[in-house]
Amino acid sequence: MTRIAAVHGALAPHRHAQREITDMVAGVCLPEGSDRRVLDRLHDSAKVRTRHTALPLDAYAGLQDFGAVNDAFIEGAVSLGAETVGAALDTAGLSPRDVDLLMFTSVTGIAAPSVDARLVGPLGLRPDIKRVPVFGLGCVAGAAGIARLHDYLLGRPDDVAVLLSVELCSLTFQRSDASQANLVATALFGDGAAAVVACGGRRSAGAHGPAVVDTRSHLYPDSEHVLGWDITGSGFRVVLDASVCDVVRKNLAAEVDDFLIGHGLRREDITAWVCHPGGPKVLEAVEDALELPVGALDVTWRSLAAVGNLSSASVLHVLRDTLAERRPPAGTAGLLLAMGPGFCSELVLLRW
């Protein structure tokens, strides 16, 4: 079966305390003369201590239109993506010429040629590499990306596949927009990347990461309004409905239980919950819905505090940290899960 050979996480170059970002947002995103008390309250309650940004904070005021923002995205994504994939391949003991498939995902910028195409030359990937650029999955794409690598490698067990996520969320913060959704986004989201190297069943000798046992996708009906983007003249304007947590509480437990039962497992059998750090309220909804024991999502909470929500890259950072800091006993089951626009969930059953 598919085995994960390496997970590498990287962060954008500029690191800031939460209060520094709050002050930048007050100057860039609030209309002149606005009361910033709501902004301060939302940023203080996000449980984020530090975040990274693609640009220095004083550069954001100069990004006057979507073209300038997207140019900054392409430059940052190519640079951070090359660093991240290179480091992941080094960790896996593989060369760029070994890679048969490169999947790239982001929901914070667009490019044609796509970012994955722009990386082939700089990384030394083969010109016959299969490329799959993915846009629109948002926060769920880290989990969904691993699932789709698994689908591919089941049919090509001698191959090596790489998932790259680059999310430069700070570039999507909307100027002169004091809406609650925009202010919540500016409180939570940070900039970073992650890469996963996965090997097919006949190529997995020497790969020390977990095996992918099975995956499940679920799209909840009539929930398109819950999460996503409105594409406007100024770029990506966040859609973030207050009902997100209600959808999680209503649906997640039944979906997880049905998935696990199909493999003769119960929640109690899961030795590590690798969960996307959507935000404090979402994480509390996950804990409540699944009735998780105290501390089950500690790695996720720590990731949220240290780097914020990195959209699709976040759950991959949590996977990396789980392997490094709280690796479960060999042979036990783990569950990687994320949710995103649609509204949807993606579950990945792992064997450590």
Tab-separated table of C-alpha atoms in Angstrom:
chain	number	residue	atom	x	y	z
A	1	MET	CA	0.000	0.000	0.000
A	2	THR	CA	0.967	3.649	-0.292
A	3	ARG	CA	3.540	4.768	2.262
A	4	ILE	CA	4.523	8.285	3.223
A	5	ALA	CA	8.278	8.659	2.884
A	6	ALA	CA	8.647	12.261	4.092
A	7	VAL	CA	6.692	15.301	5.235
A	8	HIS	CA	8.392	18.688	5.244
A	9	GLY	CA	6.854	21.953	6.376
A	10	ALA	CA	8.187	25.435	5.632
A	11	LEU	CA	7.109	28.940	6.573
A	12	ALA	CA	7.158	32.269	4.807
A	13	PRO	CA	10.236	34.376	5.628
A	14	HIS	CA	8.777	37.102	7.866
A	15	ARG	CA	7.750	36.119	11.413
A	16	HIS	CA	5.615	38.376	13.596
A	17	ALA	CA	3.856	38.400	16.929
A	18	GLN	CA	0.079	38.443	16.630
A	19	ARG	CA	-0.112	42.029	17.885
A	20	GLU	CA	2.164	43.247	15.076
A	21	ILE	CA	-0.137	41.708	12.481
A	22	THR	CA	-3.171	43.180	14.238
A	23	ASP	CA	-1.650	46.634	13.931
A	24	MET	CA	-0.908	46.093	10.229
A	25	VAL	CA	-4.473	44.936	9.587
A	26	ALA	CA	-5.854	47.974	11.421
A	27	GLY	CA	-3.951	50.248	9.072
A	28	VAL	CA	-4.617	48.343	5.841
A	29	CYS	CA	-7.998	46.658	6.213
A	30	LEU	CA	-10.021	49.055	8.342
A	31	PRO	CA	-11.430	52.188	6.716
A	32	GLU	CA	-9.811	55.360	7.999
A	33	GLY	CA	-11.229	56.436	11.358
A	34	SER	CA	-12.780	53.035	12.145
A	35	ASP	CA	-13.152	51.750	15.683
A	36	ARG	CA	-10.700	48.837	16.015
A	37	ARG	CA	-12.146	47.252	19.153
A	38	VAL	CA	-13.823	44.404	17.239
A	39	LEU	CA	-10.589	43.733	15.368
A	40	ASP	CA	-8.605	43.637	18.602
A	41	ARG	CA	-11.108	41.294	20.244
A	42	LEU	CA	-11.120	38.863	17.318
A	43	HIS	CA	-7.324	38.787	17.088
A	44	ASP	CA	-6.928	38.355	20.845
A	45	SER	CA	-9.378	35.428	20.921
A	46	ALA	CA	-7.852	33.545	17.958
A	47	LYS	CA	-5.338	31.719	20.211
A	48	VAL	CA	-2.572	32.517	17.717
A	49	ARG	CA	0.724	33.818	19.135
A	50	THR	CA	2.860	34.217	16.023
A	51	ARG	CA	2.483	33.997	12.260
A	52	HIS	CA	4.602	34.269	9.144
A	53	THR	CA	3.953	36.466	6.122
A	54	ALA	CA	5.214	36.395	2.554
A	55	LEU	CA	6.037	40.101	2.597
A	56	PRO	CA	7.301	42.521	5.246
A	57	LEU	CA	4.340	44.050	7.043
A	58	ASP	CA	4.997	47.522	5.682
A	59	ALA	CA	4.649	46.218	2.112
A	60	TYR	CA	0.974	45.262	2.342
A	61	ALA	CA	-0.318	48.820	2.132
A	62	GLY	CA	1.337	49.148	-1.271
A	63	LEU	CA	-0.551	46.218	-2.843
A	64	GLN	CA	-3.267	48.258	-4.507
A	65	ASP	CA	-4.866	45.741	-6.887
A	66	PHE	CA	-5.322	42.035	-7.503
A	67	GLY	CA	-2.647	41.966	-10.204
A	68	ALA	CA	0.036	43.154	-7.794
A	69	VAL	CA	-1.175	40.733	-5.133
A	70	ASN	CA	-1.146	37.778	-7.516
A	71	ASP	CA	2.330	38.645	-8.814
A	72	ALA	CA	3.540	38.532	-5.220
A	73	PHE	CA	1.822	35.156	-4.812
A	74	ILE	CA	3.528	33.621	-7.847
A	75	GLU	CA	6.970	34.838	-6.815
A	76	GLY	CA	6.526	33.672	-3.219
A	77	ALA	CA	4.930	30.334	-4.128
A	78	VAL	CA	7.677	29.364	-6.569
A	79	SER	CA	10.437	30.257	-4.104
A	80	LEU	CA	8.855	28.589	-1.074
A	81	GLY	CA	7.652	25.623	-3.119
A	82	ALA	CA	11.118	24.861	-4.485
A	83	GLU	CA	12.587	24.985	-0.983
A	84	THR	CA	9.885	22.738	0.442
A	85	VAL	CA	9.911	20.023	-2.217
A	86	GLY	CA	13.709	19.922	-2.269
A	87	ALA	CA	13.880	19.427	1.491
A	88	ALA	CA	11.162	16.744	1.456
A	89	LEU	CA	12.970	14.755	-1.236
A	90	ASP	CA	16.241	15.022	0.691
A	91	THR	CA	14.504	13.682	3.793
A	92	ALA	CA	13.060	10.789	1.787
A	93	GLY	CA	16.463	9.969	0.297
A	94	LEU	CA	15.156	10.528	-3.231
A	95	SER	CA	16.226	12.763	-6.105
A	96	PRO	CA	14.006	15.028	-8.211
A	97	ARG	CA	14.438	12.577	-11.112
A	98	ASP	CA	12.662	9.921	-9.049
A	99	VAL	CA	9.370	11.857	-8.962
A	100	ASP	CA	6.670	10.597	-11.320
A	101	LEU	CA	3.774	12.835	-10.236
A	102	LEU	CA	3.690	16.338	-8.749
A	103	MET	CA	0.394	17.617	-7.372
A	104	PHE	CA	0.273	21.295	-6.448
A	105	THR	CA	-2.494	22.854	-4.404
A	106	SER	CA	-3.220	26.392	-3.309
A	107	VAL	CA	-6.289	28.524	-2.837
A	108	THR	CA	-4.526	31.868	-2.295
A	109	GLY	CA	-3.376	32.690	-5.828
A	110	ILE	CA	-3.557	31.605	-9.453
A	111	ALA	CA	-0.972	31.056	-12.173
A	112	ALA	CA	-0.786	29.825	-15.758
A	113	PRO	CA	1.659	28.212	-16.338
A	114	SER	CA	0.847	26.745	-12.947
A	115	VAL	CA	3.290	26.846	-10.040
A	116	ASP	CA	4.085	23.143	-10.442
A	117	ALA	CA	5.127	23.769	-14.068
A	118	ARG	CA	7.367	26.634	-12.964
A	119	LEU	CA	9.127	24.304	-10.517
A	120	VAL	CA	10.113	21.576	-12.978
A	121	GLY	CA	13.232	23.341	-14.245
A	122	PRO	CA	14.508	24.840	-10.968
A	123	LEU	CA	14.076	21.559	-9.110
A	124	GLY	CA	15.488	19.339	-11.870
A	125	LEU	CA	12.307	17.286	-12.207
A	126	ARG	CA	11.917	15.136	-15.320
A	127	PRO	CA	10.210	16.789	-18.285
A	128	ASP	CA	7.808	13.823	-18.555
A	129	ILE	CA	6.548	14.290	-14.972
A	130	LYS	CA	2.793	14.131	-14.535
A	131	ARG	CA	1.440	17.374	-13.047
A	132	VAL	CA	-1.882	18.008	-11.306
A	133	PRO	CA	-2.520	21.624	-10.238
A	134	VAL	CA	-5.512	21.875	-7.889
A	135	PHE	CA	-7.420	25.021	-6.958
A	136	GLY	CA	-10.572	25.447	-4.871
A	137	LEU	CA	-10.322	22.784	-2.186
A	138	GLY	CA	-9.029	25.258	0.389
A	139	CYS	CA	-8.234	23.936	3.839
A	140	VAL	CA	-9.276	20.380	2.982
A	141	ALA	CA	-6.677	20.065	0.212
A	142	GLY	CA	-3.854	18.790	2.430
A	143	ALA	CA	-5.878	15.722	3.384
A	144	ALA	CA	-7.495	15.418	-0.050
A	145	GLY	CA	-4.084	15.700	-1.693
A	146	ILE	CA	-2.735	12.725	0.257
A	147	ALA	CA	-5.896	10.820	-0.649
A	148	ARG	CA	-5.454	11.542	-4.361
A	149	LEU	CA	-1.760	10.556	-4.241
A	150	HIS	CA	-2.934	7.285	-2.728
A	151	ASP	CA	-5.470	6.783	-5.527
A	152	TYR	CA	-2.743	7.328	-8.125
A	153	LEU	CA	-0.186	5.068	-6.443
A	154	LEU	CA	-2.631	2.188	-6.081
A	155	GLY	CA	-2.575	1.969	-9.862
A	156	ARG	CA	1.152	2.698	-10.171
A	157	PRO	CA	2.831	0.935	-7.238
A	158	ASP	CA	6.363	1.517	-8.579
A	159	ASP	CA	5.961	5.302	-8.682
A	160	VAL	CA	6.864	8.218	-6.423
A	161	ALA	CA	4.340	11.054	-6.006
A	162	VAL	CA	4.738	14.427	-4.332
A	163	LEU	CA	2.070	16.742	-2.948
A	164	LEU	CA	3.039	20.400	-2.586
A	165	SER	CA	0.850	22.932	-0.801
A	166	VAL	CA	1.735	26.624	-0.739
A	167	GLU	CA	-0.707	29.019	0.899
A	168	LEU	CA	0.118	32.729	1.177
A	169	CYS	CA	-3.032	33.677	3.026
A	170	SER	CA	-1.909	37.162	4.056
A	171	LEU	CA	-2.092	38.220	0.399
A	172	THR	CA	-5.854	37.614	0.442
A	173	PHE	CA	-6.622	40.003	3.315
A	174	GLN	CA	-9.020	42.575	1.874
A	175	ARG	CA	-8.159	46.239	2.138
A	176	SER	CA	-10.770	48.622	3.549
A	177	ASP	CA	-13.011	45.694	4.505
A	178	ALA	CA	-14.228	45.726	8.101
A	179	SER	CA	-16.583	42.747	7.671
A	180	GLN	CA	-16.518	40.150	10.415
A	181	ALA	CA	-15.437	37.438	7.963
A	182	ASN	CA	-12.412	39.430	6.777
A	183	LEU	CA	-11.379	40.338	10.322
A	184	VAL	CA	-11.646	36.701	11.456
A	185	ALA	CA	-9.514	35.644	8.490
A	186	THR	CA	-6.880	38.250	9.322
A	187	ALA	CA	-6.831	36.917	12.889
A	188	LEU	CA	-6.240	33.284	11.962
A	189	PHE	CA	-4.461	32.745	8.669
A	190	GLY	CA	-0.721	32.641	8.062
A	191	ASP	CA	1.656	31.857	5.210
A	192	GLY	CA	3.468	28.580	4.718
A	193	ALA	CA	4.002	25.463	2.664
A	194	ALA	CA	4.307	21.713	3.043
A	195	ALA	CA	5.353	18.798	0.864
A	196	VAL	CA	4.558	15.104	1.199
A	197	VAL	CA	6.561	12.425	-0.602
A	198	ALA	CA	4.630	9.175	-1.051
A	199	CYS	CA	5.741	5.876	-2.544
A	200	GLY	CA	3.710	3.117	-4.139
A	201	GLY	CA	3.562	-0.336	-2.583
A	202	ARG	CA	6.434	-1.747	-4.620
A	203	ARG	CA	8.579	1.365	-4.090
A	204	SER	CA	8.061	1.816	-0.351
A	205	ALA	CA	11.053	-0.121	0.996
A	206	GLY	CA	12.950	2.200	3.306
A	207	ALA	CA	10.048	4.627	3.716
A	208	HIS	CA	9.522	5.090	7.447
A	209	GLY	CA	6.313	7.122	7.490
A	210	PRO	CA	2.792	5.812	7.960
A	211	ALA	CA	0.948	3.725	5.395
A	212	VAL	CA	-2.273	5.034	3.864
A	213	VAL	CA	-4.936	2.382	4.435
A	214	ASP	CA	-8.007	4.071	2.976
A	215	THR	CA	-9.599	7.468	2.362
A	216	ARG	CA	-13.071	8.976	2.303
A	217	SER	CA	-14.488	12.193	0.873
A	218	HIS	CA	-17.845	13.638	1.850
A	219	LEU	CA	-19.616	16.678	0.417
A	220	TYR	CA	-22.451	17.994	2.592
A	221	PRO	CA	-25.514	19.091	0.596
A	222	ASP	CA	-26.731	22.700	0.564
A	223	SER	CA	-23.609	23.975	2.327
A	224	GLU	CA	-21.928	25.953	-0.453
A	225	HIS	CA	-22.570	29.194	1.439
A	226	VAL	CA	-20.583	28.114	4.500
A	227	LEU	CA	-16.976	28.630	3.372
A	228	GLY	CA	-15.093	29.823	0.325
A	229	TRP	CA	-14.267	32.908	-1.737
A	230	ASP	CA	-16.210	35.596	-3.504
A	231	ILE	CA	-13.978	36.562	-6.433
A	232	THR	CA	-14.015	40.358	-6.666
A	233	GLY	CA	-12.107	43.119	-8.407
A	234	SER	CA	-9.783	43.299	-5.410
A	235	GLY	CA	-9.164	39.550	-5.282
A	236	PHE	CA	-10.377	36.800	-2.970
A	237	ARG	CA	-12.983	37.982	-0.467
A	238	VAL	CA	-13.498	35.348	2.202
A	239	VAL	CA	-16.854	33.665	2.789
A	240	LEU	CA	-16.984	32.411	6.373
A	241	ASP	CA	-20.416	31.653	7.752
A	242	ALA	CA	-21.081	31.265	11.464
A	243	SER	CA	-22.731	27.890	10.776
A	244	VAL	CA	-19.381	26.137	10.111
A	245	CYS	CA	-19.248	24.767	13.648
A	246	ASP	CA	-22.864	23.628	13.474
A	247	VAL	CA	-22.131	21.636	10.319
A	248	VAL	CA	-19.159	19.998	12.048
A	249	ARG	CA	-21.138	19.114	15.163
A	250	LYS	CA	-24.041	17.740	13.152
A	251	ASN	CA	-22.123	15.593	10.667
A	252	LEU	CA	-18.554	14.724	11.605
A	253	ALA	CA	-19.078	11.987	14.208
A	254	ALA	CA	-21.361	9.868	12.040
A	255	GLU	CA	-19.005	10.207	9.072
A	256	VAL	CA	-15.944	9.219	11.114
A	257	ASP	CA	-17.693	6.313	12.823
A	258	ASP	CA	-19.005	4.865	9.559
A	259	PHE	CA	-15.543	5.113	7.993
A	260	LEU	CA	-13.828	3.447	10.939
A	261	ILE	CA	-16.428	0.691	11.312
A	262	GLY	CA	-15.706	-0.344	7.745
A	263	HIS	CA	-12.202	-1.229	8.935
A	264	GLY	CA	-13.241	-2.866	12.191
A	265	LEU	CA	-12.213	0.185	14.213
A	266	ARG	CA	-13.748	2.568	16.731
A	267	ARG	CA	-12.694	6.038	17.800
A	268	GLU	CA	-11.001	4.509	20.847
A	269	ASP	CA	-8.613	2.629	18.523
A	270	ILE	CA	-7.173	5.814	17.011
A	271	THR	CA	-3.790	6.561	18.586
A	272	ALA	CA	-3.294	9.944	16.884
A	273	TRP	CA	-5.811	12.468	15.543
A	274	VAL	CA	-4.091	14.553	12.874
A	275	CYS	CA	-6.572	17.397	12.545
A	276	HIS	CA	-6.502	20.606	10.525
A	277	PRO	CA	-6.339	23.658	12.856
A	278	GLY	CA	-9.293	25.556	11.447
A	279	GLY	CA	-9.546	27.888	14.423
A	280	PRO	CA	-10.498	27.691	18.098
A	281	LYS	CA	-14.243	27.349	17.572
A	282	VAL	CA	-13.825	24.729	14.847
A	283	LEU	CA	-11.392	22.700	16.954
A	284	GLU	CA	-13.751	22.835	19.902
A	285	ALA	CA	-16.554	21.629	17.623
A	286	VAL	CA	-14.373	18.701	16.465
A	287	GLU	CA	-13.499	17.795	20.059
A	288	ASP	CA	-17.157	17.949	21.075
A	289	ALA	CA	-18.479	16.049	18.063
A	290	LEU	CA	-15.983	13.199	18.387
A	291	GLU	CA	-15.937	13.250	22.215
A	292	LEU	CA	-12.158	13.201	22.112
A	293	PRO	CA	-10.139	12.715	25.283
A	294	VAL	CA	-8.291	15.662	26.785
A	295	GLY	CA	-5.083	16.299	24.878
A	296	ALA	CA	-6.065	14.409	21.718
A	297	LEU	CA	-5.613	17.533	19.587
A	298	ASP	CA	-2.653	19.018	21.461
A	299	VAL	CA	-0.384	18.953	18.393
A	300	THR	CA	-3.052	20.768	16.379
A	301	TRP	CA	-3.611	23.417	19.066
A	302	ARG	CA	0.151	24.027	19.287
A	303	SER	CA	0.397	24.435	15.529
A	304	LEU	CA	-2.433	26.978	15.551
A	305	ALA	CA	-0.686	28.992	18.251
A	306	ALA	CA	2.735	28.881	16.605
A	307	VAL	CA	1.888	29.591	12.951
A	308	GLY	CA	-1.867	30.144	12.636
A	309	ASN	CA	-4.070	28.421	10.071
A	310	LEU	CA	-2.026	27.729	6.902
A	311	SER	CA	-5.062	26.548	4.925
A	312	SER	CA	-4.212	23.322	3.055
A	313	ALA	CA	-0.647	23.216	4.408
A	314	SER	CA	-1.746	23.188	8.045
A	315	VAL	CA	-2.802	19.557	8.428
A	316	LEU	CA	0.478	18.536	6.794
A	317	HIS	CA	2.407	20.553	9.390
A	318	VAL	CA	0.411	18.740	12.070
A	319	LEU	CA	1.280	15.398	10.458
A	320	ARG	CA	4.964	16.334	10.418
A	321	ASP	CA	4.847	17.404	14.066
A	322	THR	CA	2.996	14.243	15.070
A	323	LEU	CA	5.685	12.097	13.469
A	324	ALA	CA	8.459	14.124	15.100
A	325	GLU	CA	7.004	14.703	18.568
A	326	ARG	CA	4.256	12.146	19.308
A	327	ARG	CA	4.777	9.235	16.969
A	328	PRO	CA	2.231	6.543	17.889
A	329	PRO	CA	3.115	2.876	18.426
A	330	ALA	CA	3.915	0.951	15.257
A	331	GLY	CA	0.985	-0.883	13.737
A	332	THR	CA	-1.700	1.272	15.358
A	333	ALA	CA	-4.293	3.329	13.512
A	334	GLY	CA	-4.354	7.090	13.021
A	335	LEU	CA	-6.850	9.406	11.391
A	336	LEU	CA	-5.940	12.511	9.407
A	337	LEU	CA	-8.889	14.817	8.818
A	338	ALA	CA	-9.646	18.226	7.374
A	339	MET	CA	-12.655	20.213	6.217
A	340	GLY	CA	-13.049	22.864	3.590
A	341	PRO	CA	-15.227	24.675	1.041
A	342	GLY	CA	-18.104	22.728	-0.331
A	343	PHE	CA	-18.685	22.233	2.665
A	344	CYS	CA	-16.775	18.958	2.768
A	345	SER	CA	-14.601	16.676	4.825
A	346	GLU	CA	-11.718	14.397	3.912
A	347	LEU	CA	-10.617	11.457	6.059
A	348	VAL	CA	-7.372	9.516	5.653
A	349	LEU	CA	-6.878	6.316	7.658
A	350	LEU	CA	-3.228	5.743	8.508
A	351	ARG	CA	-1.286	2.831	9.930
A	352	TRP	CA	1.751	3.986	11.860
